[in-house]
Coordinates of C-alpha atoms and ligand atoms in Angstrom, one line a residue:
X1 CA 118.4 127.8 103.1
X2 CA 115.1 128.3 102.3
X3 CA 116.1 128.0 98.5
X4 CA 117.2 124.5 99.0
X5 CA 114.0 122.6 99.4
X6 CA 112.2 123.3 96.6
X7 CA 115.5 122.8 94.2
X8 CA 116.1 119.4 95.5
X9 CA 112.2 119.0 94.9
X10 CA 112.9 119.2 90.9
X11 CA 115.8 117.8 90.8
X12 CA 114.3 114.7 92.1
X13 CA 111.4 115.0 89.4
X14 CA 113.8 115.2 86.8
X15 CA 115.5 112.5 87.4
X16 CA 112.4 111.1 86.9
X17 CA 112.5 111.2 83.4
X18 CA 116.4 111.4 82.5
X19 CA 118.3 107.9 83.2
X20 CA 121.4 109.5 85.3
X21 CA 123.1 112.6 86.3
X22 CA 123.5 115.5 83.8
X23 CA 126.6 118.4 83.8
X24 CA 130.4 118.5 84.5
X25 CA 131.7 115.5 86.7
X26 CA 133.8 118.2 88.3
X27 CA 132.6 122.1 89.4
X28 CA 134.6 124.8 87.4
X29 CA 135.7 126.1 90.7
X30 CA 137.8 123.0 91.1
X31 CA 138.8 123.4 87.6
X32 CA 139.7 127.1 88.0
X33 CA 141.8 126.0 91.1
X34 CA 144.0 123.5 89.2
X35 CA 144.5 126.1 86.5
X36 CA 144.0 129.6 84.8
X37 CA 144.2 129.7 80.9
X38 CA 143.4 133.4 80.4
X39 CA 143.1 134.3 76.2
X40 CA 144.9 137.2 77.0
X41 CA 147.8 135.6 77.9
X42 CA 148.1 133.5 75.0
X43 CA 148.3 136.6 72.7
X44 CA 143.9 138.0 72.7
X45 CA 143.7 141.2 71.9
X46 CA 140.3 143.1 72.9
X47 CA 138.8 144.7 69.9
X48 CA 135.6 143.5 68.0
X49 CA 137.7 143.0 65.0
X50 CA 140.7 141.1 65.4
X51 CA 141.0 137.8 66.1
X52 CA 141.0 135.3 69.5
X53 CA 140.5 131.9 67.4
X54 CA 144.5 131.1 67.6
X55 CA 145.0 132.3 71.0
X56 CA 141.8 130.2 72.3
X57 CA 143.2 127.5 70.9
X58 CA 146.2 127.6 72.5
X59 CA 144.3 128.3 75.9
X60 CA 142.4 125.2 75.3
X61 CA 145.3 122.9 74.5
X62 CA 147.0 124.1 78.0
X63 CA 143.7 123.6 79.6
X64 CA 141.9 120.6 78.1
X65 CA 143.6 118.4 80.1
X66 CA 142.0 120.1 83.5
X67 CA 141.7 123.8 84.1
X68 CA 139.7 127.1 83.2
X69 CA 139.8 128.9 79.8
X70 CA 138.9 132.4 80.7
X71 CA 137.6 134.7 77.9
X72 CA 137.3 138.3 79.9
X73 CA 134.8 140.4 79.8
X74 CA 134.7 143.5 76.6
X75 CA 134.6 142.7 72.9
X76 CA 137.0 140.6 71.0
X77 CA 136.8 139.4 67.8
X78 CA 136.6 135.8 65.9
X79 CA 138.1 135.3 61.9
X80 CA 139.3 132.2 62.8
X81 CA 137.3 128.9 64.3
X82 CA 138.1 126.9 67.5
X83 CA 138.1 123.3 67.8
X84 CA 137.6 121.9 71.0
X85 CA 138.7 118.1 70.9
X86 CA 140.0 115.6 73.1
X87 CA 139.3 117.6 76.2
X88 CA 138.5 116.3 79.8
X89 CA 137.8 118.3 82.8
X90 CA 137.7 121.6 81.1
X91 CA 135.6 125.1 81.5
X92 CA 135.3 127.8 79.6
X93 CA 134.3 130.7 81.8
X94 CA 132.9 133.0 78.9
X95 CA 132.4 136.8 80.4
X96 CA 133.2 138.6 77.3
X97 CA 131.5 139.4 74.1
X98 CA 132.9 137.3 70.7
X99 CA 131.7 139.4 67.7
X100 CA 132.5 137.2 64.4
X101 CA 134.2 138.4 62.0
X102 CA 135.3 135.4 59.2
X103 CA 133.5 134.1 56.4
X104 CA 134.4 130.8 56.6
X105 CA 131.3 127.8 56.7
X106 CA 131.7 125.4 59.9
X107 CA 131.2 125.6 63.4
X108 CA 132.7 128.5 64.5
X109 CA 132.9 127.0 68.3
X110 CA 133.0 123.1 67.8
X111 CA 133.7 120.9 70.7
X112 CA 134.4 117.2 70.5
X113 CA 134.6 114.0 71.7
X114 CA 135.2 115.6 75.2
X115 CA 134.3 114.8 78.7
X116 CA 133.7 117.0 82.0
X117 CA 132.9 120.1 80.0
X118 CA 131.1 123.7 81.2
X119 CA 130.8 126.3 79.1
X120 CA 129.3 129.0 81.1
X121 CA 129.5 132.9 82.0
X122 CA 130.1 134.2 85.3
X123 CA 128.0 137.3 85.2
X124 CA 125.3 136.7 82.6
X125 CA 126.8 138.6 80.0
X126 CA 128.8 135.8 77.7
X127 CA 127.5 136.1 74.3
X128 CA 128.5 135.4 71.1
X129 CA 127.2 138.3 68.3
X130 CA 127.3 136.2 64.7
X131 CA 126.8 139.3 62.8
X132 CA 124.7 136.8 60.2
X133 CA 123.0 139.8 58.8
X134 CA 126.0 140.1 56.8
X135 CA 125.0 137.1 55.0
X136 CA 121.3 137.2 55.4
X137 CA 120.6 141.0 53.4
X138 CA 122.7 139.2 50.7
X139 CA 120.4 136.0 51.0
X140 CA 122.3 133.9 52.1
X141 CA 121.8 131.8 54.9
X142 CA 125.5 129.2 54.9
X143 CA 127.5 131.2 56.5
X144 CA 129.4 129.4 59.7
X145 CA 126.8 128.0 62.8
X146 CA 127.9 129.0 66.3
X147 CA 128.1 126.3 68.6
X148 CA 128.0 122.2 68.5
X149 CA 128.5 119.4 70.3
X150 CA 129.6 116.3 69.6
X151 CA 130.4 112.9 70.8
X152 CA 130.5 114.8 74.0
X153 CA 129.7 113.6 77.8
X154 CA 129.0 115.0 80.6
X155 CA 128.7 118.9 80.0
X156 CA 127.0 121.9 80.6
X157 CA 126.3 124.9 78.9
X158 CA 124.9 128.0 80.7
X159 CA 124.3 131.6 81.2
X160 CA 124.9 132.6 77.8
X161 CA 123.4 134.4 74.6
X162 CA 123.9 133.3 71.6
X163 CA 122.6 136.0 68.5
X164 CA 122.4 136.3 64.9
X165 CA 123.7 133.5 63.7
X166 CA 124.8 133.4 60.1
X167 CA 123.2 129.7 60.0
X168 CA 122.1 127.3 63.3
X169 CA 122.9 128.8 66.8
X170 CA 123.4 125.3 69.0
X171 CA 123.3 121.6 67.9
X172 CA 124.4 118.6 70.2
X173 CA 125.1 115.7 68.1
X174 CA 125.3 112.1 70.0
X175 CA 126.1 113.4 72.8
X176 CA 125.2 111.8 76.6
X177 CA 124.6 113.5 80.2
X178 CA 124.5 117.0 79.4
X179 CA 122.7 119.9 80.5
X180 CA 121.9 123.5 78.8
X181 CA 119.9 126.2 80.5
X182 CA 119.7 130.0 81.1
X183 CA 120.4 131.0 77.6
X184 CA 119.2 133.5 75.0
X185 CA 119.1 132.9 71.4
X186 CA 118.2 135.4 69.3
X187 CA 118.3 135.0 65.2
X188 CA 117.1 137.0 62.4
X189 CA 113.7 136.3 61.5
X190 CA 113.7 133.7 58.6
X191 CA 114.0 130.5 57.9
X192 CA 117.6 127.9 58.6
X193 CA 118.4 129.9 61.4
X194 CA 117.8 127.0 64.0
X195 CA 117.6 127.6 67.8
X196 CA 118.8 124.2 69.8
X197 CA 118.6 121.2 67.8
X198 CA 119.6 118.2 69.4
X199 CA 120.1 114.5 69.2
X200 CA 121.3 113.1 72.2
X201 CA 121.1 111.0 74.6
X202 CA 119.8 112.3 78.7
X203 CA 119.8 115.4 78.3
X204 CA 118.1 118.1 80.1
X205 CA 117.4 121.6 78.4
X206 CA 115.4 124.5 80.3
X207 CA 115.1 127.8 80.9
X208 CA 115.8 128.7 77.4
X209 CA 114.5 131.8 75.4
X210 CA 114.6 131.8 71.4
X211 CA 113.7 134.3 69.1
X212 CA 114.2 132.9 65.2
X213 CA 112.1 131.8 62.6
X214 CA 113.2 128.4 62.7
X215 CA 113.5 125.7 65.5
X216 CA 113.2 126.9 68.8
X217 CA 114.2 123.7 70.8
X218 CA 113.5 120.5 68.4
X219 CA 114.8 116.4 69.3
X220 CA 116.3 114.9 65.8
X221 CA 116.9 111.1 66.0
X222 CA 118.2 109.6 67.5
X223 CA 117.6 110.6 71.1
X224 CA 116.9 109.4 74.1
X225 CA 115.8 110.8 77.6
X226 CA 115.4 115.0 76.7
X227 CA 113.7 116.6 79.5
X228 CA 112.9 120.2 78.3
X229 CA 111.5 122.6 80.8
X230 CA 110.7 125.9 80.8
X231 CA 111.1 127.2 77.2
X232 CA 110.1 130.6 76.0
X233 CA 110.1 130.8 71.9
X234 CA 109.3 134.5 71.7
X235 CA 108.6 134.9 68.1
X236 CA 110.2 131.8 66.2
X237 CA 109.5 128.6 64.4
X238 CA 108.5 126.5 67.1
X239 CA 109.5 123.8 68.9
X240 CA 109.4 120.3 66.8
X241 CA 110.6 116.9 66.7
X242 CA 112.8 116.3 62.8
X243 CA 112.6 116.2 59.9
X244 CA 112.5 112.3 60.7
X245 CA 113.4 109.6 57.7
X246 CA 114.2 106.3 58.1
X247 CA 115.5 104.6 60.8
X248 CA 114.4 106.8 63.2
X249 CA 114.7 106.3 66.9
X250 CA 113.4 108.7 69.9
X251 CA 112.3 107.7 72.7
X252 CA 111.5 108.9 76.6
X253 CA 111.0 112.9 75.7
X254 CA 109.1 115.4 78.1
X255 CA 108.8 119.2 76.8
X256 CA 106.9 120.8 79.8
X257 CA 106.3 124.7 80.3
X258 CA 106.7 126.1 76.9
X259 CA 105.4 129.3 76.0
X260 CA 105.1 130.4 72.2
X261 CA 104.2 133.5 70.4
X262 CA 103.9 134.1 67.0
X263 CA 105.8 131.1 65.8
X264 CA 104.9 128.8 63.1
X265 CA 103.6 125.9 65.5
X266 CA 103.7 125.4 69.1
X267 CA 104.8 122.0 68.7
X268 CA 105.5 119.8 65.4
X269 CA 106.4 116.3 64.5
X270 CA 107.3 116.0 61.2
X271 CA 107.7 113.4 58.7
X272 CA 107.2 111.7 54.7
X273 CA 107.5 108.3 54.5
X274 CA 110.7 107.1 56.4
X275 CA 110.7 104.2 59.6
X276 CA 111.3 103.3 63.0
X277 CA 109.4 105.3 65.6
X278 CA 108.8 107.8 68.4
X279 CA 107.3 106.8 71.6
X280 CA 106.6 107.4 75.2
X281 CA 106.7 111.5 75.0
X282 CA 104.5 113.8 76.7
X283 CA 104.1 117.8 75.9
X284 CA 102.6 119.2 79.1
X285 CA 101.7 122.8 80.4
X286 CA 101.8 124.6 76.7
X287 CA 100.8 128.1 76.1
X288 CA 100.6 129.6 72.6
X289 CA 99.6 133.2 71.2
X290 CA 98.7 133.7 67.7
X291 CA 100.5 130.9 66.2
X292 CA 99.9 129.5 63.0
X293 CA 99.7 125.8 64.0
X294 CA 99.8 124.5 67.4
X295 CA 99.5 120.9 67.7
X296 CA 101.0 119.3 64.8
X297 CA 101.8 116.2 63.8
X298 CA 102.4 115.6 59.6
X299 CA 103.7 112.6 58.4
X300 CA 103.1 113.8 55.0
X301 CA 104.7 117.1 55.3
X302 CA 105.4 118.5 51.8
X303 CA 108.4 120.6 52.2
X304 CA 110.2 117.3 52.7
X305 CA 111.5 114.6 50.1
X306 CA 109.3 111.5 50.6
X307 CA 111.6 108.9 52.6
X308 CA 111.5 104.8 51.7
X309 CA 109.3 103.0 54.2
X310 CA 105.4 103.0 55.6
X311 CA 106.0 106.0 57.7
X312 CA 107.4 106.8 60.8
X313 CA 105.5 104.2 63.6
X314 CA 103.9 106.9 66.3
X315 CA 102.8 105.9 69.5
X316 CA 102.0 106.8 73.4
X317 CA 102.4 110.3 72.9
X318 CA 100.2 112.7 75.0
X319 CA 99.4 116.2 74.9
X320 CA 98.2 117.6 78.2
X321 CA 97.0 120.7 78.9
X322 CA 97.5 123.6 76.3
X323 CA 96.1 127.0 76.8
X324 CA 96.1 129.9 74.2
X325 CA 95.1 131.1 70.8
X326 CA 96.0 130.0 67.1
X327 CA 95.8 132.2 64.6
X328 CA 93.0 131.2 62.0
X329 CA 91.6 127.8 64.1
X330 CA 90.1 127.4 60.5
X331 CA 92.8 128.0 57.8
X332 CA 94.8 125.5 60.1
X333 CA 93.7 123.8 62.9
X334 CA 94.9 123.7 66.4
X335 CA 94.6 120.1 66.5
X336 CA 95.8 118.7 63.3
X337 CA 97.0 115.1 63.8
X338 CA 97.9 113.5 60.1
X339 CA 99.5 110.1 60.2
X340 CA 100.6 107.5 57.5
X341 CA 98.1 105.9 56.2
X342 CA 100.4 102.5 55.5
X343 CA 102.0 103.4 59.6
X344 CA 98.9 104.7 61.5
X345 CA 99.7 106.4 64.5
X346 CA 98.7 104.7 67.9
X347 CA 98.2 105.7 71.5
X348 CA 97.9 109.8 71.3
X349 CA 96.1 111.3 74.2
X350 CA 94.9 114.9 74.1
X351 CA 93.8 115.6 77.8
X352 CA 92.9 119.2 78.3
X353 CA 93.2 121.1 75.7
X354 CA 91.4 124.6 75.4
X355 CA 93.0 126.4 72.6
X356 CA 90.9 129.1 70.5
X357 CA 91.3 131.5 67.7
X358 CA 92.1 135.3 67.5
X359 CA 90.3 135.4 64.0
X360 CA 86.6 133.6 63.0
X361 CA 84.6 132.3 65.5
X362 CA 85.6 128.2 65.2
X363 CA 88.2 126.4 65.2
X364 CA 88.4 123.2 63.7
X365 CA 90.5 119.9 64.6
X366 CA 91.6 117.4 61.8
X367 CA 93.1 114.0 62.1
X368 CA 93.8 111.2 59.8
X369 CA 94.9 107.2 60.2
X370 CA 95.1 108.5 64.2
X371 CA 94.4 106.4 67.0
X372 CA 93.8 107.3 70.7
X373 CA 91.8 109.9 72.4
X374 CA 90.6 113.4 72.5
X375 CA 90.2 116.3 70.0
X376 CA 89.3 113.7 66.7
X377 CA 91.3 110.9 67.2
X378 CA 89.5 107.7 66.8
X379 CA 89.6 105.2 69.5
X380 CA 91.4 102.1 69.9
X381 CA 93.5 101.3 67.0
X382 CA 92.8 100.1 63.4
X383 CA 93.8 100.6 59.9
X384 CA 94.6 104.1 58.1
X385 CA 90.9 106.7 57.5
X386 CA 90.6 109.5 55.2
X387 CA 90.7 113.1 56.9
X388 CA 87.6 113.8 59.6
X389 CA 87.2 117.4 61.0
X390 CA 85.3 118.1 63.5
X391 CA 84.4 121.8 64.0
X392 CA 84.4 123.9 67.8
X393 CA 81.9 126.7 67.8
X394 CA 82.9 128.1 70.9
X395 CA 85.4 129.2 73.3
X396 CA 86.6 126.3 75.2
X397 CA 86.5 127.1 78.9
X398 CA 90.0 128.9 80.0
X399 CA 91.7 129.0 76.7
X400 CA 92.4 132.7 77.5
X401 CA 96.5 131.9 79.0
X402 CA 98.4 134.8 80.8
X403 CA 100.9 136.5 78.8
X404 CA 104.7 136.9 79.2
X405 CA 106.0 140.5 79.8
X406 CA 108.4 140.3 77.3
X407 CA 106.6 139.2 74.3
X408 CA 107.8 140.7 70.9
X409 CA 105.9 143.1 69.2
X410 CA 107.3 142.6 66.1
X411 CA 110.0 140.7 64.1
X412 CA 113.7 141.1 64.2
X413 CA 113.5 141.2 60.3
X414 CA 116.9 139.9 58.3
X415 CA 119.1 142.9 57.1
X416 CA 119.6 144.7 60.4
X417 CA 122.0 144.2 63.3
X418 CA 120.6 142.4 66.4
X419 CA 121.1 144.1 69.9
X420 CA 122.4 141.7 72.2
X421 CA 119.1 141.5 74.7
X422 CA 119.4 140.7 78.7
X423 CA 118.8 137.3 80.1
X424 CA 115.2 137.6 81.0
X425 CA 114.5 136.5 84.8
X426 CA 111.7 134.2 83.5
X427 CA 111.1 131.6 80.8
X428 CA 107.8 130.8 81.5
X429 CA 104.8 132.6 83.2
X430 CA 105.1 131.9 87.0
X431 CA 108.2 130.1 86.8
X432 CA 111.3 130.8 88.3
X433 CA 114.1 129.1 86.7
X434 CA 115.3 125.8 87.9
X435 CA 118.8 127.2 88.4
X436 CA 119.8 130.2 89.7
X437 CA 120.6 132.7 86.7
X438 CA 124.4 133.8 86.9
X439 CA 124.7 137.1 88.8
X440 CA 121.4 137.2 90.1
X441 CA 120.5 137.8 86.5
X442 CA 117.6 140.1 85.9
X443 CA 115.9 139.2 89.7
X444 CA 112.5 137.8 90.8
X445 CA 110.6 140.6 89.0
X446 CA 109.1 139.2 86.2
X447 CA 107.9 136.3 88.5
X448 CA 106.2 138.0 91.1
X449 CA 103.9 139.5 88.2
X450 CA 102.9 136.3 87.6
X451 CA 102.1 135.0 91.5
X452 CA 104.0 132.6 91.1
X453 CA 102.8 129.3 92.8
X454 CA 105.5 127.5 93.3
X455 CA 107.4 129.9 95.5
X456 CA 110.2 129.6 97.3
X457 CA 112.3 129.7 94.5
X458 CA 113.4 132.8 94.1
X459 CA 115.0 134.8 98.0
X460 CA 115.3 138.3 97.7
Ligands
NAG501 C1 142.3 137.7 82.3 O1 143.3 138.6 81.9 C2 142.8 140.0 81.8 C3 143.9 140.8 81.2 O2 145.1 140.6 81.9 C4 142.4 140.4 83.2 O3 141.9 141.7 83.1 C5 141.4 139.5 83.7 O4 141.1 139.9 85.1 C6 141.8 138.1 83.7 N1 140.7 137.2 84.1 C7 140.8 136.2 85.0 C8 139.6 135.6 85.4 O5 141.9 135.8 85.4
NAG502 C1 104.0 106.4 77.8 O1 104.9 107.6 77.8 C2 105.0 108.2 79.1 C3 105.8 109.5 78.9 O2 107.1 109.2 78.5 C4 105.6 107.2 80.1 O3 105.7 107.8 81.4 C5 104.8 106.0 80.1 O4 105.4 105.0 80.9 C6 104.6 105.4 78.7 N1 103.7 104.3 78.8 C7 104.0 103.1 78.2 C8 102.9 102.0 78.3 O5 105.1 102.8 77.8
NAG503 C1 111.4 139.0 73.6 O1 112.1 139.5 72.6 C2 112.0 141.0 72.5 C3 112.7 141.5 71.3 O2 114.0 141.1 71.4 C4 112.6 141.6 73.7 O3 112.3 143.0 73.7 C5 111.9 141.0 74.9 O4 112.5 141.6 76.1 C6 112.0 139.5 74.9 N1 111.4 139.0 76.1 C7 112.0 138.8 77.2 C8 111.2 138.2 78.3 O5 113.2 139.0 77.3

């Protein structure tokens, strides 16, 4: 009982920040008690290479209308893809393994315009094994993605790994109310291989380890009220906010607790031209380890086709307190904050932020047409300025961040299988996470290393 303050503590925060309740409408107990539609009994036959697609989706048209779709635990393969649509009041208790075996493009695990949706595994152990290496030694990278949501309300998805996909791992596409956490995504290690992407609306995201070389967990527009908590992108991209063009619309974000190693950037917002805006986000509590970028905002990112319009309007966005090391604080700064010059960004707050370099001895911090305060952001608000740097000599005070356990020592690479890993028991140094991993999960280990402050979370 003990375990029941502190939960109803967080819950109340983030409500805070999302505009309603997120998850299922109904508990997949009470699902599982109107009805049982077991794979095997609509013709699955274990095996990592035959194929479950037909008889899931006869499970799922038995059960969409209330009820349980149970994929056992043990291996069973996937040649053929499942669409989910028109369901409401449906889980999917996943226990087994689903190794892919078709070469089709798509979704392989597409659910649609649906309501009252879980998608969760009992013991920990659900995952889905994409085999993309198949397509990535040959170069290829548009092979099938694994899972996506769409026009979907109400939902969860939990307790489940999702590794090697072909192409993206997880994308929610205008959905509402829905909630993803404990969750392992592990890709090769190169680029299109997206982690989460979503663009949603209240949505809440944590606990949520991704290894890739792509997005870890990144907003697209339009989206609305994302609370993301508690993210651990061991060896990846990094998590961003795009590519946004025109139109764009995001609003009411909070990414709190993330912890990146050896990713491209910590956090990115990236742009060329386009409209509309981003406002009211905040990325608090970051920790980075020998990233290439960490605070990045480029509204004149090259990789990207310039957009029509002055740039993508920027404002009240704050950064707020980020520990660790960059890379080469010179080659490219930890601050680097370059807006449009005909759409300069307004209202960015850098509060602190004590981030050094494991190479040289400074660090510098650029910013361009950028409006607000700390690092070298001018103040008030104005018209666009060239680039200013402004050069750190030494060590800001406690810049040196604790490390996770589990880091990765080196990449997953592209042409080799990918072990499925465990669920690890922490996504974030001395945080336990918000919800109780399935089975107990890995236990409190990895959390007591860290003292954690907050305890109470965890009983043992
Ligand atoms: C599903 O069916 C398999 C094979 O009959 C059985 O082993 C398993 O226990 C069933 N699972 C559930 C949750 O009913
Ligand atoms: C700025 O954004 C933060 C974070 O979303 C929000 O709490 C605050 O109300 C916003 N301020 C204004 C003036 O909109
Ligand atoms: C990070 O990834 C590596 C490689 O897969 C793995 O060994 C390690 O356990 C991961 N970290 C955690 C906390 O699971």
């Amino acid at each position: 009982m003990k375990l029941l303050l502190p939960l109803l503590a967080i819950s109340s925060l983030a409500s805070a920040q999302l505009s309603g309740k997120v998850g299922p409408t109904t508990s997949h107990a009470t699902k599982t008690a109107r009805k049982v539609c077991n794979i095997t009994s609509y013709g699955a036959k274990p095996g990592k290479t035959g194929d479950i697609g037909p008889a899931m989706t006869e499970a799922f048209n038995a059960c969409k209308n209330g009820g349980t779709i149970v994929i056992p635990s043990g291996d069973w393969g996937l040649r053929t893809w499942v669409n989910m649509q028109n369901g409401k009041g449906f889980a999917i208790q996943w226990d087994g393994v689903i190794h892919r075996t078709g070469d089709a493009g798509g979704n392989m695990l597409l659910v649609q315009k649906s309501d009252d949706v879980e998608i969760f595994s009992s013991t920990g152990k659900g995952a889905f094994q994409g085999n993309g290496y198949e397509f990535h030694r040959k170069g290829s990278i548009t092979g099938p993605r694994i899972l996506r949501f769409v026009r979907t309300t109400n939902f969860a998805v939990h307790d489940v790994l999702l590794i090697d996909a072909p192409s993206f791992h997880f994308s929610m596409d205008t959905c509402k109310n829905g909630e993803v956490y404990n969750m392992v995504i592990k890709g090769a290690y190169q680029g299109g291989l997206d982690g989460i992407d979503v663009w949603s609306d209240n949505i809440h995201i944590h606990d949520v380890m991704v290894s890739n070389k792509d997005e870890c967990v990144t907003v697209k527009s339009p989206a609305h009220n994302i609370l993301v908590e508690n993210i651990y992108c061991n060896w990846s991209g990094g998590s961003a906010f795009g590519s946004l063009g025109e139109g764009v619309d995001i609003a009411n974000v909070i990414y709190r607790n993330v912890y990146t190693i050896q990713s491209n950037q910590m956090m990115m917002i990236k742009s060329r031209g386009g409209s509309g805006s981003v406002s009211n986000v905040l990325f608090e509590n970051f920790i980075g380890h020998s990233n290439a970028y960490s605070l990045d905002i480029d509204q004149n990112w090259s990789p990207m086709k310039s957009h029509p319009g002055p740039g993508v309007g920027l404002r009240n966005i704050t950064f707020k307190n980020w520990k660790g090391t960059c890379a080469n604080g010179v080659q490219r700064p930890p601050i680097k904050i370059i807006c449009s010059d005909d759409k300069p960004c307004v209202g960015i707050h850098i509060v602190d932020f004590a981030m050094w370099t494991d190479s040289g001895s400074s660090v510098q911090y650029q910013c361009k047409s950028a409006y607000g305060s700390g690092g070298c952001l001018k103040s008030g608000s104005g018209g666009a300025y060239a680039t200013t740097s402004k050069t750190i000599s030494s060590p800001p005070a406690g810049y040196n961040a604790v490390r996770m356990p589990g880091d990765l020592k080196t990449s997953t690479g592209t042409k080799e299988p990918i072990a499925i890993p465990q669920m690890p028991s922490s996504f974030f140094p001395g945080k336990s996470p918000l919800k109780a991993l399935a089975a107990g999960g890995a236990g409190g280990r990895l959390v007591e290393l860290f003292n954690d402050v907050d305890e109470g979370f965890i009983e043992s």
